[in-house]
Tab-separated table of C-alpha atoms (C1' of nucleotides) in Angstrom:
chain	number	residue	atom	x	y	z
A	211	UNK	CA	26.067	-88.959	61.046
A	212	UNK	CA	23.866	-90.393	63.726
A	213	UNK	CA	22.081	-92.758	61.410
A	214	UNK	CA	20.667	-95.671	63.427
A	215	UNK	CA	22.803	-98.802	63.200
A	216	UNK	CA	20.052	-100.767	61.494
A	217	UNK	CA	19.635	-98.220	58.725
A	218	UNK	CA	23.363	-97.785	58.349
A	219	UNK	CA	23.872	-101.521	57.942
A	220	UNK	CA	21.424	-101.509	55.050
A	221	UNK	CA	23.838	-99.267	53.224
A	222	UNK	CA	27.262	-100.459	54.288
A	223	UNK	CA	29.280	-101.417	57.395
A	224	UNK	CA	31.419	-98.353	56.792
A	225	UNK	CA	28.323	-96.269	57.464
A	226	UNK	CA	27.904	-97.971	60.824
A	227	UNK	CA	31.396	-96.963	61.824
A	228	UNK	CA	30.833	-93.430	60.545
A	229	UNK	CA	27.641	-93.063	62.530
A	230	UNK	CA	29.394	-94.122	65.741
A	231	UNK	CA	32.680	-92.304	65.182
A	232	UNK	CA	31.607	-89.411	63.016
A	233	UNK	CA	31.408	-86.652	65.603
A	234	UNK	CA	33.914	-83.903	65.086
A	235	UNK	CA	36.104	-84.728	68.063
A	236	UNK	CA	35.313	-88.360	68.739
A	237	UNK	CA	38.277	-89.965	67.063
A	238	UNK	CA	40.637	-87.418	68.542
A	239	UNK	CA	39.222	-88.193	71.969
A	240	UNK	CA	39.734	-91.883	71.353
A	241	UNK	CA	43.293	-91.201	70.292
A	242	UNK	CA	44.049	-89.413	73.538
A	243	UNK	CA	42.323	-92.107	75.557
A	244	UNK	CA	44.561	-94.688	73.903
A	245	UNK	CA	47.266	-93.074	76.026
A	246	UNK	CA	45.419	-94.000	79.194
A	247	UNK	CA	42.702	-92.805	81.539
A	248	UNK	CA	41.950	-89.085	81.360
A	249	UNK	CA	39.882	-86.685	83.420
A	250	UNK	CA	37.294	-84.411	81.908
A	251	UNK	CA	39.204	-81.147	81.982
A	252	UNK	CA	42.310	-82.950	80.909
A	253	UNK	CA	40.546	-83.990	77.729
A	254	UNK	CA	39.312	-80.434	77.401
A	255	UNK	CA	42.882	-79.194	77.366
A	256	UNK	CA	43.922	-81.833	74.847
A	257	UNK	CA	41.117	-80.797	72.510
A	258	UNK	CA	41.082	-77.045	73.070
A	259	UNK	CA	38.656	-76.151	70.293
A	260	UNK	CA	35.784	-78.151	71.726
A	261	UNK	CA	33.712	-76.521	74.439
A	262	UNK	CA	32.428	-78.362	77.471
A	263	UNK	CA	28.975	-78.921	76.079
A	264	UNK	CA	30.253	-80.529	72.910
A	265	UNK	CA	32.834	-82.491	74.836
A	266	UNK	CA	30.254	-83.841	77.235
A	267	UNK	CA	27.873	-84.905	74.535
A	268	UNK	CA	30.457	-86.659	72.444
A	269	UNK	CA	31.844	-88.506	75.445
A	270	UNK	CA	28.359	-89.592	76.438
A	271	UNK	CA	27.583	-90.837	72.975
A	272	UNK	CA	30.804	-92.813	72.933
A	273	UNK	CA	29.823	-94.189	76.315
A	274	UNK	CA	26.381	-95.202	75.063
A	275	UNK	CA	27.988	-96.948	72.132
A	276	UNK	CA	30.281	-98.883	74.446
A	277	UNK	CA	33.508	-97.282	73.278
A	278	UNK	CA	34.256	-95.262	76.393
A	279	UNK	CA	33.834	-96.006	80.085
A	280	UNK	CA	33.047	-93.186	82.494
A	281	UNK	CA	33.789	-93.539	86.180
A	282	UNK	CA	32.563	-90.963	88.677
A	283	UNK	CA	34.501	-90.759	91.921
A	284	UNK	CA	32.219	-89.440	94.654
A	285	UNK	CA	34.615	-86.894	96.042
A	286	UNK	CA	34.799	-83.148	96.554
A	287	UNK	CA	35.885	-81.715	94.222
A	288	UNK	CA	34.443	-84.244	91.786
A	289	UNK	CA	36.664	-86.441	89.723
A	290	UNK	CA	35.426	-88.154	86.597
A	291	UNK	CA	37.679	-90.447	84.675
A	292	UNK	CA	37.287	-91.590	81.121
A	293	UNK	CA	38.918	-94.617	79.608
A	294	UNK	CA	38.454	-96.948	76.656
A	295	UNK	CA	36.559	-100.196	76.813
A	296	UNK	CA	37.849	-103.176	74.919
A	297	UNK	CA	35.701	-102.081	72.006
A	298	UNK	CA	37.308	-98.666	72.222
A	299	UNK	CA	40.799	-100.107	72.205
A	300	UNK	CA	39.879	-102.058	69.094
A	301	UNK	CA	39.816	-98.700	67.316
A	302	UNK	CA	43.541	-98.279	67.677
A	303	UNK	CA	44.397	-99.333	64.135
A	304	UNK	CA	41.817	-96.990	62.637
A	305	UNK	CA	42.910	-94.056	64.755
A	306	UNK	CA	46.585	-94.527	64.008
A	307	UNK	CA	45.895	-94.924	60.294
A	308	UNK	CA	43.918	-91.699	60.309
A	309	UNK	CA	46.607	-89.947	62.274
A	310	UNK	CA	49.182	-90.900	59.670
A	311	UNK	CA	46.920	-90.036	56.762
A	312	UNK	CA	45.935	-86.699	58.285
A	313	UNK	CA	49.546	-85.733	58.829
A	314	UNK	CA	50.385	-86.610	55.224
A	315	UNK	CA	47.403	-84.666	53.973
A	316	UNK	CA	48.372	-81.596	55.976
A	317	UNK	CA	51.929	-81.861	54.715
A	318	UNK	CA	50.680	-82.124	51.168
A	319	UNK	CA	48.345	-79.148	51.389
A	320	UNK	CA	51.167	-77.116	52.873
A	321	UNK	CA	53.441	-78.135	50.001
A	322	UNK	CA	51.153	-77.469	47.114
A	323	UNK	CA	50.556	-73.779	47.214
A	324	UNK	CA	49.919	-72.953	43.580
A	325	UNK	CA	51.122	-76.089	41.914
A	326	UNK	CA	49.517	-78.203	39.178
A	327	UNK	CA	47.080	-80.944	40.022
A	328	UNK	CA	47.994	-84.571	40.281
A	329	UNK	CA	48.163	-86.768	37.246
A	330	UNK	CA	47.675	-90.292	38.581
B	19	UNK	CA	33.565	-81.253	60.625
B	20	UNK	CA	34.796	-78.849	58.032
B	21	UNK	CA	37.405	-77.345	60.238
B	22	UNK	CA	40.115	-75.756	58.070
B	23	UNK	CA	43.227	-77.901	57.757
B	24	UNK	CA	45.406	-75.324	59.496
B	25	UNK	CA	43.148	-75.196	62.538
B	26	UNK	CA	42.731	-78.955	62.595
B	27	UNK	CA	46.486	-79.474	62.572
B	28	UNK	CA	46.791	-77.313	65.676
B	29	UNK	CA	44.744	-79.904	67.497
B	30	UNK	CA	45.775	-83.206	65.974
B	31	UNK	CA	46.415	-84.920	62.615
B	32	UNK	CA	43.398	-87.110	63.294
B	33	UNK	CA	41.305	-83.947	63.153
B	34	UNK	CA	42.658	-83.212	59.679
B	35	UNK	CA	41.500	-86.590	58.443
B	36	UNK	CA	38.126	-86.137	60.111
B	37	UNK	CA	37.601	-82.763	58.508
B	38	UNK	CA	38.325	-84.187	55.055
B	39	UNK	CA	36.511	-87.495	55.465
B	40	UNK	CA	33.839	-86.606	57.988
B	41	UNK	CA	30.864	-86.135	55.689
B	42	UNK	CA	28.103	-88.628	56.253
B	43	UNK	CA	28.639	-90.585	53.037
B	44	UNK	CA	32.190	-89.751	52.077
B	45	UNK	CA	33.921	-92.868	53.297
B	46	UNK	CA	31.228	-95.073	51.857
B	47	UNK	CA	31.687	-93.342	48.515
B	48	UNK	CA	35.413	-93.895	48.723
B	49	UNK	CA	34.814	-97.546	49.498
B	50	UNK	CA	32.721	-97.994	46.383
B	51	UNK	CA	35.240	-96.090	44.281
B	52	UNK	CA	37.935	-98.474	45.471
B	53	UNK	CA	36.093	-100.961	43.265
B	54	UNK	CA	36.765	-98.830	40.210
B	55	UNK	CA	35.365	-95.902	38.247
B	56	UNK	CA	31.693	-95.180	38.841
B	57	UNK	CA	29.136	-92.922	37.206
B	58	UNK	CA	27.028	-90.468	39.180
B	59	UNK	CA	23.769	-92.386	39.249
B	60	UNK	CA	25.640	-95.591	39.828
B	61	UNK	CA	26.983	-94.124	43.076
B	62	UNK	CA	23.485	-92.929	43.843
B	63	UNK	CA	22.235	-96.506	43.659
B	64	UNK	CA	25.089	-97.761	45.801
B	65	UNK	CA	24.289	-95.196	48.498
B	66	UNK	CA	20.512	-95.112	48.323
B	67	UNK	CA	19.916	-92.940	51.393
B	68	UNK	CA	21.825	-89.962	50.010
B	69	UNK	CA	19.939	-87.668	47.679
B	70	UNK	CA	21.473	-86.131	44.578
B	71	UNK	CA	22.202	-82.795	46.173
B	72	UNK	CA	24.090	-84.303	49.071
B	73	UNK	CA	25.838	-86.715	46.763
B	74	UNK	CA	26.981	-83.929	44.493
B	75	UNK	CA	28.323	-81.781	47.274
B	76	UNK	CA	30.218	-84.552	48.973
B	77	UNK	CA	31.776	-85.674	45.719
B	78	UNK	CA	32.775	-82.099	44.939
B	79	UNK	CA	34.356	-81.659	48.329
B	80	UNK	CA	36.295	-84.869	47.911
B	81	UNK	CA	37.370	-83.574	44.517
B	82	UNK	CA	38.535	-80.263	45.989
B	83	UNK	CA	40.518	-82.162	48.572
B	84	UNK	CA	42.209	-84.220	45.887
B	85	UNK	CA	40.692	-87.536	46.890
B	86	UNK	CA	38.380	-87.989	43.911
B	87	UNK	CA	38.772	-87.228	40.234
B	88	UNK	CA	35.750	-86.200	38.176
B	89	UNK	CA	35.752	-86.591	34.418
B	90	UNK	CA	32.966	-85.129	32.289
B	91	UNK	CA	32.436	-86.756	28.918
B	92	UNK	CA	30.848	-84.220	26.552
B	93	UNK	CA	28.166	-86.516	25.184
B	94	UNK	CA	24.420	-86.723	25.012
B	95	UNK	CA	23.210	-88.075	27.333
B	96	UNK	CA	25.918	-86.790	29.670
B	97	UNK	CA	28.354	-89.154	31.290
B	98	UNK	CA	30.363	-88.181	34.339
B	99	UNK	CA	32.803	-90.602	35.812
B	100	UNK	CA	34.245	-90.556	39.300
B	101	UNK	CA	37.391	-92.317	40.354
B	102	UNK	CA	39.992	-92.129	43.094
B	103	UNK	CA	43.235	-90.234	42.819
B	104	UNK	CA	46.376	-91.717	44.274
B	105	UNK	CA	45.580	-89.857	47.477
B	106	UNK	CA	42.142	-91.415	47.428
B	107	UNK	CA	43.527	-94.899	46.978
B	108	UNK	CA	45.793	-94.279	49.958
B	109	UNK	CA	42.605	-94.400	52.057
B	110	UNK	CA	42.126	-98.080	51.372
B	111	UNK	CA	43.507	-99.266	54.698
B	112	UNK	CA	41.352	-96.850	56.652
B	113	UNK	CA	38.206	-97.724	54.734
B	114	UNK	CA	38.707	-101.456	55.059
B	115	UNK	CA	39.478	-101.144	58.764
B	116	UNK	CA	36.291	-99.180	59.272
B	117	UNK	CA	34.315	-101.653	57.212
B	118	UNK	CA	35.505	-104.474	59.443
B	119	UNK	CA	34.949	-102.508	62.634
B	120	UNK	CA	31.491	-101.371	61.550
B	121	UNK	CA	30.443	-104.921	60.737
B	122	UNK	CA	31.659	-106.119	64.145
B	123	UNK	CA	29.869	-103.276	65.878
B	124	UNK	CA	26.617	-104.045	64.100
B	125	UNK	CA	26.985	-107.716	64.972
B	126	UNK	CA	27.611	-106.815	68.582
B	127	UNK	CA	24.640	-104.481	68.885
B	128	UNK	CA	22.454	-107.155	67.325
B	129	UNK	CA	23.756	-109.692	69.842
B	130	UNK	CA	23.402	-107.700	73.012
B	131	UNK	CA	19.731	-107.121	73.356
B	132	UNK	CA	19.322	-106.852	77.109
B	133	UNK	CA	22.610	-108.237	78.323
B	134	UNK	CA	25.013	-106.933	80.948
B	135	UNK	CA	27.673	-104.409	80.062
B	136	UNK	CA	31.273	-105.300	79.412
B	137	UNK	CA	33.709	-105.757	82.226
B	138	UNK	CA	37.118	-104.999	80.716
C	3	DC	C1'	35.744	-79.863	89.200
C	4	DC	C1'	32.368	-81.490	86.162
C	5	DG	C1'	29.110	-80.600	83.951
C	6	DC	C1'	23.863	-79.335	82.726
C	7	DA	C1'	20.550	-75.466	81.195
C	8	DT	C1'	19.476	-71.893	78.241
C	9	DC	C1'	19.576	-69.403	74.266
C	10	DC	C1'	21.314	-68.544	69.935
C	11	DT	C1'	23.935	-69.082	65.360
C	12	DT	C1'	25.907	-71.879	61.840
C	13	DT	C1'	26.304	-76.063	59.154
C	14	DT	C1'	24.582	-79.973	57.171
C	15	DT	C1'	21.187	-82.719	55.290
C	16	DG	C1'	16.935	-83.621	52.964
C	17	DA	C1'	12.495	-83.508	49.716
C	18	DT	C1'	10.913	-81.976	45.660
C	19	DA	C1'	10.798	-80.060	41.305
C	20	DC	C1'	13.039	-78.667	37.238
C	21	DT	C1'	16.901	-77.948	33.324
C	22	DG	C1'	20.776	-78.636	29.626
D	268	DC	C1'	22.047	-88.538	32.760
D	269	DA	C1'	23.729	-85.448	35.838
D	270	DG	C1'	22.977	-82.369	38.034
D	271	DT	C1'	20.876	-77.188	40.040
D	272	DA	C1'	17.205	-74.410	42.572
D	273	DT	C1'	14.371	-73.748	46.217
D	274	DC	C1'	12.601	-74.475	50.509
D	275	DA	C1'	12.613	-76.603	54.843
D	276	DA	C1'	14.324	-79.195	58.816
D	277	DA	C1'	17.545	-80.996	61.736
D	278	DA	C1'	21.868	-81.475	63.694
D	279	DA	C1'	25.878	-79.472	65.395
D	280	DG	C1'	28.434	-75.940	67.486
D	281	DG	C1'	29.098	-71.985	70.748
D	282	DA	C1'	28.623	-68.390	74.784
D	283	DT	C1'	27.370	-67.832	79.188
D	284	DG	C1'	25.754	-68.763	83.721
D	285	DC	C1'	24.388	-71.794	87.477
D	286	DG	C1'	24.549	-76.051	90.630
D	287	DG	C1'	26.084	-80.316	93.245
DNA sequence: CCGCATCCTTTTTGATACTG
DNA sequence: CAGTATCAAAAAGGATGCGG
């Protein structure tokens, strides 16, 4: 992860996508943001295993890469809203495909407890 | 990355996919294996930034997760062939979507050298 | 409420050299 | 050819406390 775009492109476009999206929670964050604008702590509740530090950094990286937009409302108490840019929304197909695949994988690894391996 | 499937499922199916596919070179390896069976050093040439140790571990993890099949031919010199299982081939849509997205992202970050940010 | 700072631990990746 | 061993570095993750 975090390979500069230039280097990644030398290898493969897939590597570019991995270096942008490869953080542990990034694609899950994008998935939730596909449902609309979310506040910081709201995202924290949706992704309960990530702590605030990790959450902040991943959101900032997504912001730097133009996937997420962050809007600070100058109020007390503060309100910070995250949403997807157009680039971020263009990830919808990938996110949904991974959601489906992940669910199938989980199902499969629940099923096969002590069974023989696949013969293609 | 490397969150156990059970834990990942508590958060989101996307997290399951990320924990299986999240290694730095895994999706690129899968992409190359979509083109057919490949030998170890052949994959090493296709992914020149990964060293043999990293390559080995990622391939083994993909094997453990049922994505890749590894066949050792007992010859001298040794020949070890990697290919995708059915589960691995089911990643085709995801890999191609990421390939496309990564190429567009690279294009975009080449384009915008000192331009204004997007207004959705 | 939204984080940043600090300090610390764990995981992942890498360079290099060497073996069956 | 296809790795493993060793050593080293970096990246990521986490707990806790403070500040605007």
